[in-house]
Amino acid sequence: MINLTAVKTLAIASAISLAAATGAMAFPDKPIEYIIPFGPGGESDISARFQQPFFKDKFGQDLVVSYKPGGGGAVGWAQLNSMAGDGYTIMGINLPHIVIKPAQKDVGFTTADINAFFMFHYTPDAIVVTADSPYQTLADLIADAKANPGALTMSGSGKATANHLAQIRFDEMAGIKTTYVPFKGTGASTTANLGKQVKAQWGYSTVGAAQGDAVRMLAVAMEERHPLFPDVPTFKELGFDMVGGAYRGMAVPKDTPAEIVKALSDAFAAVNADEAFRKQMLDGGFALLDVDAAGMAEFMKARSEEYIAAATAAGLLN
């Protein structure tokens, strides 16, 4: 005799298993909120907007960008782990910000609190001068800095930022002393350079892309020359082992299941692999990076050690 209760129980269990499996395969099955912990219009926002249509095309769901500015990103990052860990809330992250800020003081989160799952690009550090600057080459700038220690002023985006750490590292490598002048954001730093308030700028390759013929980049911090700027040498070509800039990626709350973290990592890797997306990013002056969830620990360890060493040497953590 058939046990109808047992059959019914088995059917329900099978249905639940099938639904769970289907749900897993269907992720994401609704829009994902993509929180940018800065205001709109910056490079974190711009690059997230670049990702939106490609994510929609590949996965059929929207990335809904919202903003939670404050504390140079700290307000958002401090709240990340209180958000739902279901994969439908992600937050943009930046390096060196998530390393340096908590190392300087209590900002409501530690670097270890940030569950990063993908790093997709960086804006390479670059030394930028105006088109009519007397510095035609990096060697010209170095020669002036050696002849006049401290007199060469360079604008940059804030204190203890990628620009500031690049200035500290480069001064040490080149055996020079320059004066770093922090401004609130890359836009203000660029305006200061164009207005001759400083002699040069620690900016990014994106400044070269945005300003065009108004500026000249003397060197860019990449492994190879940027395809948008084939005539601009890398620091490495010129004898300085500098590769880096402001790195950007995404993170989720720490209680997000590992399988969801992997699914998100794989999804954004697919966006990053799209040739049309890559071209759009490169045309904007960005440099592509592909660090997935599996490689994140090693990547973060290397970057953290580099940033902390530079910031400590400069007295930024005292």
PDB file of C-alpha atoms in Angstrom:
ATOM      1  CA  MET A   1       0.000   0.000   0.000  1.00  0.00           C
ATOM      2  CA  ILE A   2       1.315   3.424  -0.934  1.00  0.00           C
ATOM      3  CA  ASN A   3       2.003   5.731   1.996  1.00  0.00           C
ATOM      4  CA  LEU A   4       0.420   8.961   0.755  1.00  0.00           C
ATOM      5  CA  THR A   5       1.865  10.996   3.612  1.00  0.00           C
ATOM      6  CA  ALA A   6       5.378   9.833   2.759  1.00  0.00           C
ATOM      7  CA  VAL A   7       4.817  10.549  -0.926  1.00  0.00           C
ATOM      8  CA  LYS A   8       3.498  14.024  -0.136  1.00  0.00           C
ATOM      9  CA  THR A   9       6.456  14.719   2.157  1.00  0.00           C
ATOM     10  CA  LEU A  10       8.868  13.542  -0.536  1.00  0.00           C
ATOM     11  CA  ALA A  11       7.154  15.683  -3.160  1.00  0.00           C
ATOM     12  CA  ILE A  12       7.357  18.786  -0.975  1.00  0.00           C
ATOM     13  CA  ALA A  13      11.012  18.130  -0.215  1.00  0.00           C
ATOM     14  CA  SER A  14      11.734  17.637  -3.904  1.00  0.00           C
ATOM     15  CA  ALA A  15       9.907  20.832  -4.785  1.00  0.00           C
ATOM     16  CA  ILE A  16      11.876  22.770  -2.181  1.00  0.00           C
ATOM     17  CA  SER A  17      15.138  21.304  -3.450  1.00  0.00           C
ATOM     18  CA  LEU A  18      14.195  22.135  -7.032  1.00  0.00           C
ATOM     19  CA  ALA A  19      13.204  25.670  -6.075  1.00  0.00           C
ATOM     20  CA  ALA A  20      16.454  26.139  -4.184  1.00  0.00           C
ATOM     21  CA  ALA A  21      18.442  24.824  -7.112  1.00  0.00           C
ATOM     22  CA  THR A  22      16.494  26.955  -9.566  1.00  0.00           C
ATOM     23  CA  GLY A  23      16.968  29.997  -7.364  1.00  0.00           C
ATOM     24  CA  ALA A  24      20.689  29.390  -7.215  1.00  0.00           C
ATOM     25  CA  MET A  25      20.910  29.053 -10.976  1.00  0.00           C
ATOM     26  CA  ALA A  26      18.748  32.118 -11.522  1.00  0.00           C
ATOM     27  CA  PHE A  27      20.793  34.489  -9.349  1.00  0.00           C
ATOM     28  CA  PRO A  28      20.335  37.344  -9.724  1.00  0.00           C
ATOM     29  CA  ASP A  29      16.576  37.228 -10.171  1.00  0.00           C
ATOM     30  CA  LYS A  30      15.897  40.841  -9.190  1.00  0.00           C
ATOM     31  CA  PRO A  31      17.719  44.188  -9.339  1.00  0.00           C
ATOM     32  CA  ILE A  32      20.890  44.670  -7.295  1.00  0.00           C
ATOM     33  CA  GLU A  33      21.428  47.855  -5.325  1.00  0.00           C
ATOM     34  CA  TYR A  34      24.919  49.202  -6.049  1.00  0.00           C
ATOM     35  CA  ILE A  35      25.862  51.723  -3.365  1.00  0.00           C
ATOM     36  CA  ILE A  36      28.584  54.248  -4.133  1.00  0.00           C
ATOM     37  CA  PRO A  37      29.931  55.658  -0.834  1.00  0.00           C
ATOM     38  CA  PHE A  38      30.655  59.023  -2.461  1.00  0.00           C
ATOM     39  CA  GLY A  39      28.583  61.649  -4.206  1.00  0.00           C
ATOM     40  CA  PRO A  40      27.617  61.368  -7.875  1.00  0.00           C
ATOM     41  CA  GLY A  41      29.951  62.363 -10.700  1.00  0.00           C
ATOM     42  CA  GLY A  42      33.245  60.950  -9.443  1.00  0.00           C
ATOM     43  CA  GLU A  43      35.211  58.126 -11.009  1.00  0.00           C
ATOM     44  CA  SER A  44      33.564  55.531  -8.737  1.00  0.00           C
ATOM     45  CA  ASP A  45      30.196  56.652 -10.051  1.00  0.00           C
ATOM     46  CA  ILE A  46      31.337  56.903 -13.668  1.00  0.00           C
ATOM     47  CA  SER A  47      32.808  53.397 -13.742  1.00  0.00           C
ATOM     48  CA  ALA A  48      29.730  51.925 -12.025  1.00  0.00           C
ATOM     49  CA  ARG A  49      27.560  53.565 -14.678  1.00  0.00           C
ATOM     50  CA  PHE A  50      29.746  51.975 -17.336  1.00  0.00           C
ATOM     51  CA  GLN A  51      29.029  48.565 -15.780  1.00  0.00           C
ATOM     52  CA  GLN A  52      25.232  48.995 -15.693  1.00  0.00           C
ATOM     53  CA  PRO A  53      24.215  48.267 -19.301  1.00  0.00           C
ATOM     54  CA  PHE A  54      26.625  45.346 -19.651  1.00  0.00           C
ATOM     55  CA  PHE A  55      25.340  43.720 -16.472  1.00  0.00           C
ATOM     56  CA  LYS A  56      21.757  44.204 -17.657  1.00  0.00           C
ATOM     57  CA  ASP A  57      22.554  42.710 -21.055  1.00  0.00           C
ATOM     58  CA  LYS A  58      24.278  39.642 -19.616  1.00  0.00           C
ATOM     59  CA  PHE A  59      22.063  38.881 -16.617  1.00  0.00           C
ATOM     60  CA  GLY A  60      18.756  40.587 -17.327  1.00  0.00           C
ATOM     61  CA  GLN A  61      18.774  42.583 -14.107  1.00  0.00           C
ATOM     62  CA  ASP A  62      19.464  46.207 -13.276  1.00  0.00           C
ATOM     63  CA  LEU A  63      22.283  47.545 -11.174  1.00  0.00           C
ATOM     64  CA  VAL A  64      20.497  50.329  -9.296  1.00  0.00           C
ATOM     65  CA  VAL A  65      23.136  52.893  -8.345  1.00  0.00           C
ATOM     66  CA  SER A  66      22.591  54.892  -5.160  1.00  0.00           C
ATOM     67  CA  TYR A  67      24.854  57.091  -3.061  1.00  0.00           C
ATOM     68  CA  LYS A  68      25.888  57.188   0.587  1.00  0.00           C
ATOM     69  CA  PRO A  69      28.566  59.882   0.790  1.00  0.00           C
ATOM     70  CA  GLY A  70      30.469  60.989   3.859  1.00  0.00           C
ATOM     71  CA  GLY A  71      33.874  60.706   5.469  1.00  0.00           C
ATOM     72  CA  GLY A  72      35.598  60.003   2.180  1.00  0.00           C
ATOM     73  CA  GLY A  73      33.709  56.706   1.887  1.00  0.00           C
ATOM     74  CA  ALA A  74      33.898  55.775   5.576  1.00  0.00           C
ATOM     75  CA  VAL A  75      30.213  56.419   6.289  1.00  0.00           C
ATOM     76  CA  GLY A  76      29.121  53.836   3.749  1.00  0.00           C
ATOM     77  CA  TRP A  77      31.795  51.256   4.562  1.00  0.00           C
ATOM     78  CA  ALA A  78      31.010  51.482   8.273  1.00  0.00           C
ATOM     79  CA  GLN A  79      27.391  50.524   7.512  1.00  0.00           C
ATOM     80  CA  LEU A  80      28.076  47.758   4.990  1.00  0.00           C
ATOM     81  CA  ASN A  81      27.989  44.833   7.414  1.00  0.00           C
ATOM     82  CA  SER A  82      24.629  45.922   8.839  1.00  0.00           C
ATOM     83  CA  MET A  83      23.042  45.479   5.408  1.00  0.00           C
ATOM     84  CA  ALA A  84      21.384  42.335   4.051  1.00  0.00           C
ATOM     85  CA  GLY A  85      23.877  39.678   3.038  1.00  0.00           C
ATOM     86  CA  ASP A  86      21.732  38.182   0.298  1.00  0.00           C
ATOM     87  CA  GLY A  87      23.780  39.338  -2.681  1.00  0.00           C
ATOM     88  CA  TYR A  88      21.317  42.056  -3.654  1.00  0.00           C
ATOM     89  CA  THR A  89      23.236  44.849  -1.944  1.00  0.00           C
ATOM     90  CA  ILE A  90      26.794  45.587  -3.036  1.00  0.00           C
ATOM     91  CA  MET A  91      29.005  48.587  -2.348  1.00  0.00           C
ATOM     92  CA  GLY A  92      31.805  50.207  -4.255  1.00  0.00           C
ATOM     93  CA  ILE A  93      35.203  50.131  -2.556  1.00  0.00           C
ATOM     94  CA  ASN A  94      38.410  52.069  -3.139  1.00  0.00           C
ATOM     95  CA  LEU A  95      42.072  51.553  -2.396  1.00  0.00           C
ATOM     96  CA  PRO A  96      43.997  52.950  -0.630  1.00  0.00           C
ATOM     97  CA  HIS A  97      40.984  54.397   1.220  1.00  0.00           C
ATOM     98  CA  ILE A  98      39.815  51.177   2.909  1.00  0.00           C
ATOM     99  CA  VAL A  99      43.360  50.538   4.173  1.00  0.00           C
ATOM    100  CA  ILE A 100      44.574  53.979   5.210  1.00  0.00           C
ATOM    101  CA  LYS A 101      41.425  55.429   6.796  1.00  0.00           C
ATOM    102  CA  PRO A 102      41.025  52.803   9.554  1.00  0.00           C
ATOM    103  CA  ALA A 103      44.804  52.809  10.104  1.00  0.00           C
ATOM    104  CA  GLN A 104      44.678  56.535  10.894  1.00  0.00           C
ATOM    105  CA  LYS A 105      41.792  56.521  13.372  1.00  0.00           C
ATOM    106  CA  ASP A 106      38.516  54.866  14.328  1.00  0.00           C
ATOM    107  CA  VAL A 107      36.213  55.310  11.338  1.00  0.00           C
ATOM    108  CA  GLY A 108      33.670  52.617  12.202  1.00  0.00           C
ATOM    109  CA  PHE A 109      35.235  49.797  10.192  1.00  0.00           C
ATOM    110  CA  THR A 110      38.529  47.969   9.750  1.00  0.00           C
ATOM    111  CA  THR A 111      40.088  46.773   6.529  1.00  0.00           C
ATOM    112  CA  ALA A 112      39.313  43.191   7.586  1.00  0.00           C
ATOM    113  CA  ASP A 113      35.613  44.113   7.834  1.00  0.00           C
ATOM    114  CA  ILE A 114      35.424  44.698   4.074  1.00  0.00           C
ATOM    115  CA  ASN A 115      34.346  41.576   2.182  1.00  0.00           C
ATOM    116  CA  ALA A 116      35.681  42.492  -1.262  1.00  0.00           C
ATOM    117  CA  PHE A 117      34.688  40.172  -4.099  1.00  0.00           C
ATOM    118  CA  PHE A 118      36.039  41.837  -7.246  1.00  0.00           C
ATOM    119  CA  MET A 119      38.493  44.588  -8.225  1.00  0.00           C
ATOM    120  CA  PHE A 120      37.814  45.676 -11.774  1.00  0.00           C
ATOM    121  CA  HIS A 121      40.002  48.671 -12.540  1.00  0.00           C
ATOM    122  CA  TYR A 122      42.352  51.326 -11.343  1.00  0.00           C
ATOM    123  CA  THR A 123      43.111  54.868 -12.384  1.00  0.00           C
ATOM    124  CA  PRO A 124      46.903  54.857 -12.811  1.00  0.00           C
ATOM    125  CA  ASP A 125      48.879  57.538 -11.024  1.00  0.00           C
ATOM    126  CA  ALA A 126      50.456  59.998 -13.432  1.00  0.00           C
ATOM    127  CA  ILE A 127      52.512  63.159 -13.238  1.00  0.00           C
ATOM    128  CA  VAL A 128      50.635  65.781 -15.217  1.00  0.00           C
ATOM    129  CA  VAL A 129      51.826  69.224 -16.309  1.00  0.00           C
ATOM    130  CA  THR A 130      50.263  71.894 -18.462  1.00  0.00           C
ATOM    131  CA  ALA A 131      50.943  71.821 -22.181  1.00  0.00           C
ATOM    132  CA  ASP A 132      53.196  74.894 -21.890  1.00  0.00           C
ATOM    133  CA  SER A 133      55.136  73.623 -18.873  1.00  0.00           C
ATOM    134  CA  PRO A 134      58.932  73.830 -19.070  1.00  0.00           C
ATOM    135  CA  TYR A 135      58.998  70.174 -18.000  1.00  0.00           C
ATOM    136  CA  GLN A 136      59.089  68.255 -21.251  1.00  0.00           C
ATOM    137  CA  THR A 137      60.131  64.978 -19.619  1.00  0.00           C
ATOM    138  CA  LEU A 138      60.199  63.346 -16.212  1.00  0.00           C
ATOM    139  CA  ALA A 139      63.958  63.919 -16.168  1.00  0.00           C
ATOM    140  CA  ASP A 140      63.343  67.686 -16.465  1.00  0.00           C
ATOM    141  CA  LEU A 141      61.078  67.630 -13.423  1.00  0.00           C
ATOM    142  CA  ILE A 142      63.521  65.550 -11.387  1.00  0.00           C
ATOM    143  CA  ALA A 143      66.409  67.862 -12.276  1.00  0.00           C
ATOM    144  CA  ASP A 144      64.488  70.920 -11.101  1.00  0.00           C
ATOM    145  CA  ALA A 145      63.442  69.182  -7.885  1.00  0.00           C
ATOM    146  CA  LYS A 146      67.066  68.247  -7.132  1.00  0.00           C
ATOM    147  CA  ALA A 147      68.292  71.768  -7.865  1.00  0.00           C
ATOM    148  CA  ASN A 148      65.557  73.375  -5.755  1.00  0.00           C
ATOM    149  CA  PRO A 149      64.519  71.009  -2.918  1.00  0.00           C
ATOM    150  CA  GLY A 150      60.955  71.613  -1.780  1.00  0.00           C
ATOM    151  CA  ALA A 151      60.292  74.381  -4.305  1.00  0.00           C
ATOM    152  CA  LEU A 152      58.522  72.145  -6.799  1.00  0.00           C
ATOM    153  CA  THR A 153      54.849  72.155  -5.781  1.00  0.00           C
ATOM    154  CA  MET A 154      52.522  69.382  -6.906  1.00  0.00           C
ATOM    155  CA  SER A 155      48.768  69.288  -6.468  1.00  0.00           C
ATOM    156  CA  GLY A 156      46.950  66.068  -5.611  1.00  0.00           C
ATOM    157  CA  SER A 157      43.622  64.718  -4.491  1.00  0.00           C
ATOM    158  CA  GLY A 158      43.629  64.925  -0.689  1.00  0.00           C
ATOM    159  CA  LYS A 159      45.895  63.659   2.072  1.00  0.00           C
ATOM    160  CA  ALA A 160      46.840  59.975   2.442  1.00  0.00           C
ATOM    161  CA  THR A 161      45.232  59.251  -0.933  1.00  0.00           C
ATOM    162  CA  ALA A 162      46.657  57.346  -3.889  1.00  0.00           C
ATOM    163  CA  ASN A 163      48.120  60.608  -5.202  1.00  0.00           C
ATOM    164  CA  HIS A 164      49.736  61.469  -1.882  1.00  0.00           C
ATOM    165  CA  LEU A 165      51.216  57.994  -1.389  1.00  0.00           C
ATOM    166  CA  ALA A 166      52.532  58.065  -4.962  1.00  0.00           C
ATOM    167  CA  GLN A 167      54.272  61.394  -4.275  1.00  0.00           C
ATOM    168  CA  ILE A 168      55.877  59.986  -1.136  1.00  0.00           C
ATOM    169  CA  ARG A 169      57.108  56.840  -2.889  1.00  0.00           C
ATOM    170  CA  PHE A 170      58.366  58.657  -5.956  1.00  0.00           C
ATOM    171  CA  ASP A 171      60.268  61.309  -3.982  1.00  0.00           C
ATOM    172  CA  GLU A 172      62.059  58.509  -2.155  1.00  0.00           C
ATOM    173  CA  MET A 173      62.827  56.576  -5.343  1.00  0.00           C
ATOM    174  CA  ALA A 174      64.052  59.638  -7.240  1.00  0.00           C
ATOM    175  CA  GLY A 175      65.980  61.106  -4.302  1.00  0.00           C
ATOM    176  CA  ILE A 176      64.090  64.394  -4.464  1.00  0.00           C
ATOM    177  CA  LYS A 177      61.947  66.565  -2.222  1.00  0.00           C
ATOM    178  CA  THR A 178      58.758  68.042  -3.639  1.00  0.00           C
ATOM    179  CA  THR A 179      55.914  69.813  -1.844  1.00  0.00           C
ATOM    180  CA  TYR A 180      52.547  68.084  -2.036  1.00  0.00           C
ATOM    181  CA  VAL A 181      49.515  70.389  -2.012  1.00  0.00           C
ATOM    182  CA  PRO A 182      46.286  68.482  -1.250  1.00  0.00           C
ATOM    183  CA  PHE A 183      42.992  69.520  -2.807  1.00  0.00           C
ATOM    184  CA  LYS A 184      39.480  68.194  -2.321  1.00  0.00           C
ATOM    185  CA  GLY A 185      39.211  65.822  -5.255  1.00  0.00           C
ATOM    186  CA  THR A 186      40.856  65.313  -8.610  1.00  0.00           C
ATOM    187  CA  GLY A 187      38.798  68.095 -10.190  1.00  0.00           C
ATOM    188  CA  ALA A 188      40.097  70.731  -7.792  1.00  0.00           C
ATOM    189  CA  SER A 189      43.630  69.390  -8.100  1.00  0.00           C
ATOM    190  CA  THR A 190      43.416  69.618 -11.888  1.00  0.00           C
ATOM    191  CA  THR A 191      42.043  73.163 -11.741  1.00  0.00           C
ATOM    192  CA  ALA A 192      44.992  74.169  -9.561  1.00  0.00           C
ATOM    193  CA  ASN A 193      47.420  72.694 -12.071  1.00  0.00           C
ATOM    194  CA  LEU A 194      45.756  74.312 -15.078  1.00  0.00           C
ATOM    195  CA  GLY A 195      45.632  77.640 -13.211  1.00  0.00           C
ATOM    196  CA  LYS A 196      49.388  77.500 -12.475  1.00  0.00           C
ATOM    197  CA  GLN A 197      48.818  77.459  -8.710  1.00  0.00           C
ATOM    198  CA  VAL A 198      51.313  74.583  -8.669  1.00  0.00           C
ATOM    199  CA  LYS A 199      54.103  73.482 -10.996  1.00  0.00           C
ATOM    200  CA  ALA A 200      52.753  69.981 -11.631  1.00  0.00           C
ATOM    201  CA  GLN A 201      50.054  67.562 -10.563  1.00  0.00           C
ATOM    202  CA  TRP A 202      49.966  64.080  -9.141  1.00  0.00           C
ATOM    203  CA  GLY A 203      46.876  63.053 -11.036  1.00  0.00           C
ATOM    204  CA  TYR A 204      45.699  60.045 -12.985  1.00  0.00           C
ATOM    205  CA  SER A 205      45.644  58.917 -16.595  1.00  0.00           C
ATOM    206  CA  THR A 206      41.973  59.933 -16.560  1.00  0.00           C
ATOM    207  CA  VAL A 207      43.101  63.559 -16.217  1.00  0.00           C
ATOM    208  CA  GLY A 208      44.986  63.184 -19.480  1.00  0.00           C
ATOM    209  CA  ALA A 209      41.891  61.666 -21.105  1.00  0.00           C
ATOM    210  CA  ALA A 210      39.635  64.459 -19.853  1.00  0.00           C
ATOM    211  CA  GLN A 211      41.954  67.433 -20.495  1.00  0.00           C
ATOM    212  CA  GLY A 212      43.410  66.380 -23.833  1.00  0.00           C
ATOM    213  CA  ASP A 213      45.810  68.861 -25.399  1.00  0.00           C
ATOM    214  CA  ALA A 214      45.678  71.182 -22.386  1.00  0.00           C
ATOM    215  CA  VAL A 215      48.029  68.903 -20.440  1.00  0.00           C
ATOM    216  CA  ARG A 216      51.018  66.643 -20.879  1.00  0.00           C
ATOM    217  CA  MET A 217      51.640  63.487 -18.882  1.00  0.00           C
ATOM    218  CA  LEU A 218      55.286  62.847 -18.068  1.00  0.00           C
ATOM    219  CA  ALA A 219      54.859  59.260 -16.864  1.00  0.00           C
ATOM    220  CA  VAL A 220      52.111  56.830 -15.929  1.00  0.00           C
ATOM    221  CA  ALA A 221      52.163  54.118 -13.245  1.00  0.00           C
ATOM    222  CA  MET A 222      51.351  51.051 -15.343  1.00  0.00           C
ATOM    223  CA  GLU A 223      53.130  47.849 -16.338  1.00  0.00           C
ATOM    224  CA  GLU A 224      52.824  48.834 -20.001  1.00  0.00           C
ATOM    225  CA  ARG A 225      51.922  52.049 -21.786  1.00  0.00           C
ATOM    226  CA  HIS A 226      48.263  52.961 -21.795  1.00  0.00           C
ATOM    227  CA  PRO A 227      46.787  52.366 -25.268  1.00  0.00           C
ATOM    228  CA  LEU A 228      45.162  55.790 -25.170  1.00  0.00           C
ATOM    229  CA  PHE A 229      48.578  57.394 -24.574  1.00  0.00           C
ATOM    230  CA  PRO A 230      51.132  55.421 -26.612  1.00  0.00           C
ATOM    231  CA  ASP A 231      53.685  58.248 -26.378  1.00  0.00           C
ATOM    232  CA  VAL A 232      53.615  58.502 -22.561  1.00  0.00           C
ATOM    233  CA  PRO A 233      56.273  56.333 -20.902  1.00  0.00           C
ATOM    234  CA  THR A 234      55.649  54.260 -17.818  1.00  0.00           C
ATOM    235  CA  PHE A 235      57.574  54.957 -14.624  1.00  0.00           C
ATOM    236  CA  LYS A 236      59.047  51.457 -14.965  1.00  0.00           C
ATOM    237  CA  GLU A 237      60.471  52.306 -18.378  1.00  0.00           C
ATOM    238  CA  LEU A 238      62.194  55.270 -16.797  1.00  0.00           C
ATOM    239  CA  GLY A 239      63.695  53.226 -13.980  1.00  0.00           C
ATOM    240  CA  PHE A 240      61.111  53.642 -11.216  1.00  0.00           C
ATOM    241  CA  ASP A 241      59.213  50.548 -10.070  1.00  0.00           C
ATOM    242  CA  MET A 242      55.830  52.233  -9.670  1.00  0.00           C
ATOM    243  CA  VAL A 243      52.598  50.581 -10.750  1.00  0.00           C
ATOM    244  CA  GLY A 244      49.316  51.580  -9.164  1.00  0.00           C
ATOM    245  CA  GLY A 245      46.814  54.293  -8.471  1.00  0.00           C
ATOM    246  CA  ALA A 246      43.288  54.411  -7.113  1.00  0.00           C
ATOM    247  CA  TYR A 247      41.838  50.889  -7.255  1.00  0.00           C
ATOM    248  CA  ARG A 248      38.101  50.270  -7.414  1.00  0.00           C
ATOM    249  CA  GLY A 249      35.941  47.236  -6.876  1.00  0.00           C
ATOM    250  CA  MET A 250      32.925  45.950  -5.007  1.00  0.00           C
ATOM    251  CA  ALA A 251      32.191  44.367  -1.633  1.00  0.00           C
ATOM    252  CA  VAL A 252      29.263  42.691   0.132  1.00  0.00           C
ATOM    253  CA  PRO A 253      28.353  42.249   3.809  1.00  0.00           C
ATOM    254  CA  LYS A 254      30.515  39.702   5.605  1.00  0.00           C
ATOM    255  CA  ASP A 255      27.606  37.299   6.209  1.00  0.00           C
ATOM    256  CA  THR A 256      26.935  36.882   2.472  1.00  0.00           C
ATOM    257  CA  PRO A 257      27.067  33.133   1.639  1.00  0.00           C
ATOM    258  CA  ALA A 258      30.217  31.993  -0.158  1.00  0.00           C
ATOM    259  CA  GLU A 259      28.263  30.705  -3.157  1.00  0.00           C
ATOM    260  CA  ILE A 260      26.629  34.121  -3.618  1.00  0.00           C
ATOM    261  CA  VAL A 261      29.996  35.866  -3.307  1.00  0.00           C
ATOM    262  CA  LYS A 262      31.363  33.604  -6.040  1.00  0.00           C
ATOM    263  CA  ALA A 263      28.325  34.182  -8.245  1.00  0.00           C
ATOM    264  CA  LEU A 264      28.787  37.946  -7.972  1.00  0.00           C
ATOM    265  CA  SER A 265      32.512  37.654  -8.585  1.00  0.00           C
ATOM    266  CA  ASP A 266      31.889  35.558 -11.699  1.00  0.00           C
ATOM    267  CA  ALA A 267      29.213  37.966 -12.938  1.00  0.00           C
ATOM    268  CA  PHE A 268      31.410  41.045 -12.720  1.00  0.00           C
ATOM    269  CA  ALA A 269      34.316  39.102 -14.212  1.00  0.00           C
ATOM    270  CA  ALA A 270      32.073  38.450 -17.215  1.00  0.00           C
ATOM    271  CA  VAL A 271      31.328  42.181 -17.518  1.00  0.00           C
ATOM    272  CA  ASN A 272      35.031  42.964 -17.240  1.00  0.00           C
ATOM    273  CA  ALA A 273      35.824  40.461 -19.999  1.00  0.00           C
ATOM    274  CA  ASP A 274      33.459  42.113 -22.479  1.00  0.00           C
ATOM    275  CA  GLU A 275      35.558  43.781 -25.186  1.00  0.00           C
ATOM    276  CA  ALA A 276      33.108  46.660 -25.596  1.00  0.00           C
ATOM    277  CA  PHE A 277      33.234  47.365 -21.870  1.00  0.00           C
ATOM    278  CA  ARG A 278      37.019  47.191 -21.848  1.00  0.00           C
ATOM    279  CA  LYS A 279      37.245  49.634 -24.743  1.00  0.00           C
ATOM    280  CA  GLN A 280      34.910  52.073 -23.001  1.00  0.00           C
ATOM    281  CA  MET A 281      37.008  51.950 -19.851  1.00  0.00           C
ATOM    282  CA  LEU A 282      40.295  52.376 -21.715  1.00  0.00           C
ATOM    283  CA  ASP A 283      38.881  55.245 -23.762  1.00  0.00           C
ATOM    284  CA  GLY A 284      38.082  56.955 -20.459  1.00  0.00           C
ATOM    285  CA  GLY A 285      41.685  56.635 -19.321  1.00  0.00           C
ATOM    286  CA  PHE A 286      41.085  53.782 -16.867  1.00  0.00           C
ATOM    287  CA  ALA A 287      43.225  50.651 -16.628  1.00  0.00           C
ATOM    288  CA  LEU A 288      41.546  47.246 -16.373  1.00  0.00           C
ATOM    289  CA  LEU A 289      42.162  44.899 -13.475  1.00  0.00           C
ATOM    290  CA  ASP A 290      40.799  41.401 -12.882  1.00  0.00           C
ATOM    291  CA  VAL A 291      41.021  40.314  -9.247  1.00  0.00           C
ATOM    292  CA  ASP A 292      38.262  37.866  -8.343  1.00  0.00           C
ATOM    293  CA  ALA A 293      37.089  36.668  -4.943  1.00  0.00           C
ATOM    294  CA  ALA A 294      39.595  33.805  -4.932  1.00  0.00           C
ATOM    295  CA  GLY A 295      42.547  36.118  -5.497  1.00  0.00           C
ATOM    296  CA  MET A 296      41.408  38.936  -3.236  1.00  0.00           C
ATOM    297  CA  ALA A 297      43.247  37.982  -0.031  1.00  0.00           C
ATOM    298  CA  GLU A 298      46.650  37.928  -1.722  1.00  0.00           C
ATOM    299  CA  PHE A 299      45.943  41.157  -3.614  1.00  0.00           C
ATOM    300  CA  MET A 300      44.785  42.986  -0.483  1.00  0.00           C
ATOM    301  CA  LYS A 301      47.782  41.802   1.533  1.00  0.00           C
ATOM    302  CA  ALA A 302      50.251  43.151  -1.019  1.00  0.00           C
ATOM    303  CA  ARG A 303      48.495  46.482  -1.425  1.00  0.00           C
ATOM    304  CA  SER A 304      48.006  46.940   2.322  1.00  0.00           C
ATOM    305  CA  GLU A 305      51.677  46.364   3.082  1.00  0.00           C
ATOM    306  CA  GLU A 306      52.688  48.878   0.416  1.00  0.00           C
ATOM    307  CA  TYR A 307      50.277  51.570   1.613  1.00  0.00           C
ATOM    308  CA  ILE A 308      51.011  51.191   5.299  1.00  0.00           C
ATOM    309  CA  ALA A 309      54.778  51.329   4.696  1.00  0.00           C
ATOM    310  CA  ALA A 310      54.488  54.559   2.657  1.00  0.00           C
ATOM    311  CA  ALA A 311      52.041  56.196   5.072  1.00  0.00           C
ATOM    312  CA  THR A 312      54.161  55.256   8.101  1.00  0.00           C
ATOM    313  CA  ALA A 313      57.328  56.603   6.514  1.00  0.00           C
ATOM    314  CA  ALA A 314      55.577  59.893   5.825  1.00  0.00           C
ATOM    315  CA  GLY A 315      54.168  60.167   9.347  1.00  0.00           C
ATOM    316  CA  LEU A 316      50.574  59.991   8.130  1.00  0.00           C
ATOM    317  CA  LEU A 317      49.609  57.379  10.733  1.00  0.00           C
ATOM    318  CA  ASN A 318      50.939  59.208  13.795  1.00  0.00           C
TER     319      ASN A 318
END
